C-alpha positions as a LaTeX table, in Angstrom:
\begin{tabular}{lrrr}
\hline
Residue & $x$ (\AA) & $y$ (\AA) & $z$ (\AA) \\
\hline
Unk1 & 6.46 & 40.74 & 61.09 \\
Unk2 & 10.15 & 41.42 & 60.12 \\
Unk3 & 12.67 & 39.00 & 57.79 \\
Unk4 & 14.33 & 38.55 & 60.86 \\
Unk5 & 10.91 & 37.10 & 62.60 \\
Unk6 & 9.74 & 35.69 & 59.91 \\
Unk7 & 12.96 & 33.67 & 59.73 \\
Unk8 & 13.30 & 32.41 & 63.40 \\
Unk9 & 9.51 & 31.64 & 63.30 \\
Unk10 & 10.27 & 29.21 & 60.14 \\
Unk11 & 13.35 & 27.41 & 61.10 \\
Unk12 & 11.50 & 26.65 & 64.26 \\
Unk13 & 8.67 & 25.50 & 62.95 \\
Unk14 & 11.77 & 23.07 & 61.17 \\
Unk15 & 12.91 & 22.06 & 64.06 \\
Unk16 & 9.63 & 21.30 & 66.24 \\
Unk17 & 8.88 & 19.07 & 63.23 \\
Unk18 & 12.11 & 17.05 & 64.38 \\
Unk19 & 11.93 & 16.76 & 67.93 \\
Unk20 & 7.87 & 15.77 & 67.54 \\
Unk21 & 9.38 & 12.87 & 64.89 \\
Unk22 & 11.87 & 12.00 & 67.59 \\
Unk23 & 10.50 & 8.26 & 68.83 \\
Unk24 & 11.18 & 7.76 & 72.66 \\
Unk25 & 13.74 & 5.19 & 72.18 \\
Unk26 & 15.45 & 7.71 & 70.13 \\
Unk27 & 16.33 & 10.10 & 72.86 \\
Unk28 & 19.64 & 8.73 & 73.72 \\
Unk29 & 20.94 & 8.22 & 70.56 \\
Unk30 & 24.29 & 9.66 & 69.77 \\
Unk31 & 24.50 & 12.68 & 67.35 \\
Unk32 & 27.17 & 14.06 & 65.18 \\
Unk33 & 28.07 & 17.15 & 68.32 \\
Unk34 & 30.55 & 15.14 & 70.26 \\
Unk35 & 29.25 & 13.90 & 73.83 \\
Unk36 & 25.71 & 15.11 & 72.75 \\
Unk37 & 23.16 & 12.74 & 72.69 \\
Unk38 & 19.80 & 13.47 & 70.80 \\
Unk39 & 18.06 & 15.16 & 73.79 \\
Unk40 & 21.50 & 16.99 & 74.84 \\
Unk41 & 21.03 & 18.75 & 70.76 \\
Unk42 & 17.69 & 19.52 & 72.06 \\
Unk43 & 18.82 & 20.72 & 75.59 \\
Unk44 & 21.25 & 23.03 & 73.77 \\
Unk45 & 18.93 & 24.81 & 71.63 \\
Unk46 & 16.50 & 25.24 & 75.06 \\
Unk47 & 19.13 & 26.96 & 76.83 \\
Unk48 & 20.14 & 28.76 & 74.15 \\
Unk49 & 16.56 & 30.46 & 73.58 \\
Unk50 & 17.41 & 31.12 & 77.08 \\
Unk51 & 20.66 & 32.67 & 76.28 \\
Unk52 & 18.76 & 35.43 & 74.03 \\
Unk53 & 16.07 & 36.37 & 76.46 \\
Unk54 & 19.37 & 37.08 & 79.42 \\
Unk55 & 20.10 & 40.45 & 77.83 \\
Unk56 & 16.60 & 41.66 & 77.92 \\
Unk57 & 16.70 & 40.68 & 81.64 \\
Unk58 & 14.03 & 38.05 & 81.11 \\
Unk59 & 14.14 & 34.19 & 81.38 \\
Unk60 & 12.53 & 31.43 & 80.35 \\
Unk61 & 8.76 & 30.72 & 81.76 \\
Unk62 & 7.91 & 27.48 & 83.71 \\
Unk63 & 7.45 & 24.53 & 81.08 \\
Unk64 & 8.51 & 20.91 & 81.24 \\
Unk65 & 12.30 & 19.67 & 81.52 \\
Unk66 & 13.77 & 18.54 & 78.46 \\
Unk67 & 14.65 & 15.36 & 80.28 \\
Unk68 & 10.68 & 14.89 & 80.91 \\
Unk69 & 9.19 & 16.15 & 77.81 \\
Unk70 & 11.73 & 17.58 & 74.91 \\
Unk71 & 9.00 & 18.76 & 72.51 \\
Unk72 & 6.94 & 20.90 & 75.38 \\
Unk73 & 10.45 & 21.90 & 76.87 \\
Unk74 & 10.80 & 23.26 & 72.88 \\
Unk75 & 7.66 & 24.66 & 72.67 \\
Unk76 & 7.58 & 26.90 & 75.30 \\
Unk77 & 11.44 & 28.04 & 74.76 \\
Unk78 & 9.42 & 28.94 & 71.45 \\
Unk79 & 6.87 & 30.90 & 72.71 \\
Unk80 & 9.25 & 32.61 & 75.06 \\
Unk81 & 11.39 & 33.72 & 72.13 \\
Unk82 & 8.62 & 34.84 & 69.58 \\
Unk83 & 6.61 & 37.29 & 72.52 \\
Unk84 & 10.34 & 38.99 & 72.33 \\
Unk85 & 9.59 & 39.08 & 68.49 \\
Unk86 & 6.11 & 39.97 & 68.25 \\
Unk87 & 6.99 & 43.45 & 70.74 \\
Unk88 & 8.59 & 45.84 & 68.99 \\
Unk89 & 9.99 & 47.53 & 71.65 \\
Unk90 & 11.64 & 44.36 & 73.04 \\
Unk91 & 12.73 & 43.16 & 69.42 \\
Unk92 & 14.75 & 46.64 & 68.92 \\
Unk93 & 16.42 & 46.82 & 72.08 \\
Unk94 & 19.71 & 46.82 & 72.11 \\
Unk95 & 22.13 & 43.73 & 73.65 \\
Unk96 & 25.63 & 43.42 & 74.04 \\
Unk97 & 26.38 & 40.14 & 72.88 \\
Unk98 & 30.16 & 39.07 & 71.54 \\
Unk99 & 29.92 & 40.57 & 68.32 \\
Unk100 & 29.21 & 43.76 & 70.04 \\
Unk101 & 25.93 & 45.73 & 70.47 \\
Unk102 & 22.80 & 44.56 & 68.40 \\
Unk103 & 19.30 & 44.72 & 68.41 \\
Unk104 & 17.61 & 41.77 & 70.26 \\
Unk105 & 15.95 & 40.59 & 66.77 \\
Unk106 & 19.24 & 40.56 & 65.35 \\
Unk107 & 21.16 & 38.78 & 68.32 \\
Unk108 & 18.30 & 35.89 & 67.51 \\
Unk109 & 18.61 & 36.12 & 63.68 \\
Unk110 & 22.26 & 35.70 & 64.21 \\
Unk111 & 22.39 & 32.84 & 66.76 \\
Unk112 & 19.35 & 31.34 & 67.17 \\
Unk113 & 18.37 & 30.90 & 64.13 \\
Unk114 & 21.06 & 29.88 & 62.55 \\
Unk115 & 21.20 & 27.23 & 66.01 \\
Unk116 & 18.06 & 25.92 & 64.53 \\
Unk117 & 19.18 & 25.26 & 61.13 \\
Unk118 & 22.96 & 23.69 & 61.89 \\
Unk119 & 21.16 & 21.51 & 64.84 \\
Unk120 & 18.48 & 20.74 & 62.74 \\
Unk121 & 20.69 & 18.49 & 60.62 \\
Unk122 & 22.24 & 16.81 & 64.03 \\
Unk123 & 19.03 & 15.76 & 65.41 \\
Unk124 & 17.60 & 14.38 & 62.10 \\
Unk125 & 21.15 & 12.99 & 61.06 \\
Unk126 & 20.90 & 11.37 & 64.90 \\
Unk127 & 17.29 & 10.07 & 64.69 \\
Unk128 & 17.33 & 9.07 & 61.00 \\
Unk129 & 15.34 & 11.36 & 59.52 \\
Unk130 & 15.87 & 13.84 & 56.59 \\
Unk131 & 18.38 & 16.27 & 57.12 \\
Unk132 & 18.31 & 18.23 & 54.24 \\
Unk133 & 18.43 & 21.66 & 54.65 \\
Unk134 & 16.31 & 24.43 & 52.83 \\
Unk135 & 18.78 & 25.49 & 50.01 \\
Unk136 & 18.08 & 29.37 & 50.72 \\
Unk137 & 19.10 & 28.81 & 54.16 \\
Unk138 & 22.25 & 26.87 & 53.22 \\
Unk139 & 23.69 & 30.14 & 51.14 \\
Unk140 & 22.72 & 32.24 & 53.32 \\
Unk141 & 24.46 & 30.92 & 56.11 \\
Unk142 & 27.61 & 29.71 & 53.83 \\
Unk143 & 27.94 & 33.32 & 52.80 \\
Unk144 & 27.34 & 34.56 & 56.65 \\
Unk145 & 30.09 & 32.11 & 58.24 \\
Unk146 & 32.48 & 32.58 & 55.36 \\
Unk147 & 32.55 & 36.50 & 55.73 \\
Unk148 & 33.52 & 35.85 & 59.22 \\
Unk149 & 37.21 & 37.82 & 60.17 \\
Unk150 & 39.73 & 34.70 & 60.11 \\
Unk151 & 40.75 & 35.85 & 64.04 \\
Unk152 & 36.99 & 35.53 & 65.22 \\
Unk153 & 36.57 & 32.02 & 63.23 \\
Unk154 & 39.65 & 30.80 & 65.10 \\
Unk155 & 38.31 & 32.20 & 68.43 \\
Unk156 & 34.99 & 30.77 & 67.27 \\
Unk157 & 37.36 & 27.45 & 67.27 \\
Unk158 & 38.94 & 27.49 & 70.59 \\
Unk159 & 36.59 & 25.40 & 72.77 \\
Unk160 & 36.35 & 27.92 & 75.56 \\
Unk161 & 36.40 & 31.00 & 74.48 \\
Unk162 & 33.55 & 32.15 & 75.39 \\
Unk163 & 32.93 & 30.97 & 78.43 \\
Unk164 & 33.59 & 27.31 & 80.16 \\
Unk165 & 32.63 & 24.45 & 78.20 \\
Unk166 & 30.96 & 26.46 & 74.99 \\
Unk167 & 32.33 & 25.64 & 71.85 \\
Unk168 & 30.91 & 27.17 & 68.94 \\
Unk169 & 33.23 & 25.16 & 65.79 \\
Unk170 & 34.87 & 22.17 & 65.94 \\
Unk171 & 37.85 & 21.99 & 63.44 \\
Unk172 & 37.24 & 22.26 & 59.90 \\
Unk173 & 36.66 & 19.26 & 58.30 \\
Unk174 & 37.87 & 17.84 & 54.99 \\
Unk175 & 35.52 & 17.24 & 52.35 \\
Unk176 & 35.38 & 16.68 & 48.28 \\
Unk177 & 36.22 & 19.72 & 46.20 \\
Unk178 & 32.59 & 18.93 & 44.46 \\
Unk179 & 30.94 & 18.63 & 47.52 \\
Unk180 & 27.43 & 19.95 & 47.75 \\
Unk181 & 26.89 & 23.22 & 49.61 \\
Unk182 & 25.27 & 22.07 & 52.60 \\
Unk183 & 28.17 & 19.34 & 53.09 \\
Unk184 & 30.53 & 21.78 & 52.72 \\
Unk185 & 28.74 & 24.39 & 55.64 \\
Unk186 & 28.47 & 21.19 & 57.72 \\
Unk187 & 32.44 & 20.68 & 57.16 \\
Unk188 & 33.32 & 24.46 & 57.82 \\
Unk189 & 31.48 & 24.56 & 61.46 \\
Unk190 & 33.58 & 21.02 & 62.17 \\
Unk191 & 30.63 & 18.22 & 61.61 \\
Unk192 & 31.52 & 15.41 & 59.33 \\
Unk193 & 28.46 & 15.74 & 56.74 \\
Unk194 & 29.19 & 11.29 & 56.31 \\
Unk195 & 28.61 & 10.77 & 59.68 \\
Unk196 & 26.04 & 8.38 & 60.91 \\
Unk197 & 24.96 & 7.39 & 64.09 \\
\hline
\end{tabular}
């Protein structure tokens, strides 16, 4: 199995954890992604396995709403995702995605995965559970957004760009110069790392 693999496969195993410690009541609790409720944070990351699997002309197989049952809904978006992983000859072919032509294991590394960490916090922040982040992860994805092009983190900004309705980062928020690393991701993709549901 590849870094790449390997790294999808653990962040989702993350994130199942949430959703499973999501009680019902819990559902429709407000998170820190504006207008997103805890199921819409889970509905998000659903369509966005979705999203990956549209270059490689395939979709998503028959499975249970998110609105009837969020952690099968999960599961299967899973399952869906890692049979692109586990086939080498899907995982290397090539998509065109907005940061131009990549390798289908590297358009999931990229996006997905890093959808599973950053939405990780908002449904545990949302449903009161921990939302600390693996430390690794947090570098690696500090070091990833900060190497961004300033023109493609303002485009990244501009709710819109790509496509109706998508925004990928809020505004940058403010935080403490001392602030640990993961508050100061959080602040850079435009969540508040103090806010509380």
């Amino acid at each position: 199995m590849s870094e790449m693999a390997d790294r999808y496969r653990r962040r989702a195993e993350t994130f199942e954890r949430k959703v499973v410690s999501v009680h019902p009541d819990q559902w429709s609790l407000p998170s820190p992604c504006e207008k997103w409720t805890a199921r819409d944070v889970v509905r998000h990351i659903v369509d966005m396995h979705e999203a990956m699997l549209r270059p490689l002309g395939r979709s998503l197989g028959p499975a249970p709403s998110v609105d009837d049952d969020p952690v099968a809904a999960f599961r299967a978006a899973r399952a869906d995702v890692e049979a692109v992983l586990d086939d080498p000859s899907l995982a290397g072919r090539p998509c065109d995605t907005p940061a131009g032509r990549v390798p289908a294991e590297r358009h999931i590394d990229q996006v997905l995965s890093d959808d599973l960490l950053l939405h990780g916090w908002d449904l545990a922040r949302a449903t009161f559970q921990d939302d600390t982040m693996d430390p690794e992860d947090v570098e690696r994805a500090w070091a990833a957004m900060t190497a961004l092009p300033g023109d493609l983190v303002e485009k990244f900004r501009t709710p819109g760009a790509f496509g109706p309705g998508v925004e990928v980062f809020g505004p940058e928020v403010s935080v403490e110069d001392d602030a640990r690393l993961q508050d100061r991701l959080l602040a850079f993709i435009g969540r508040d790392p103090r806010w509380r549901p």
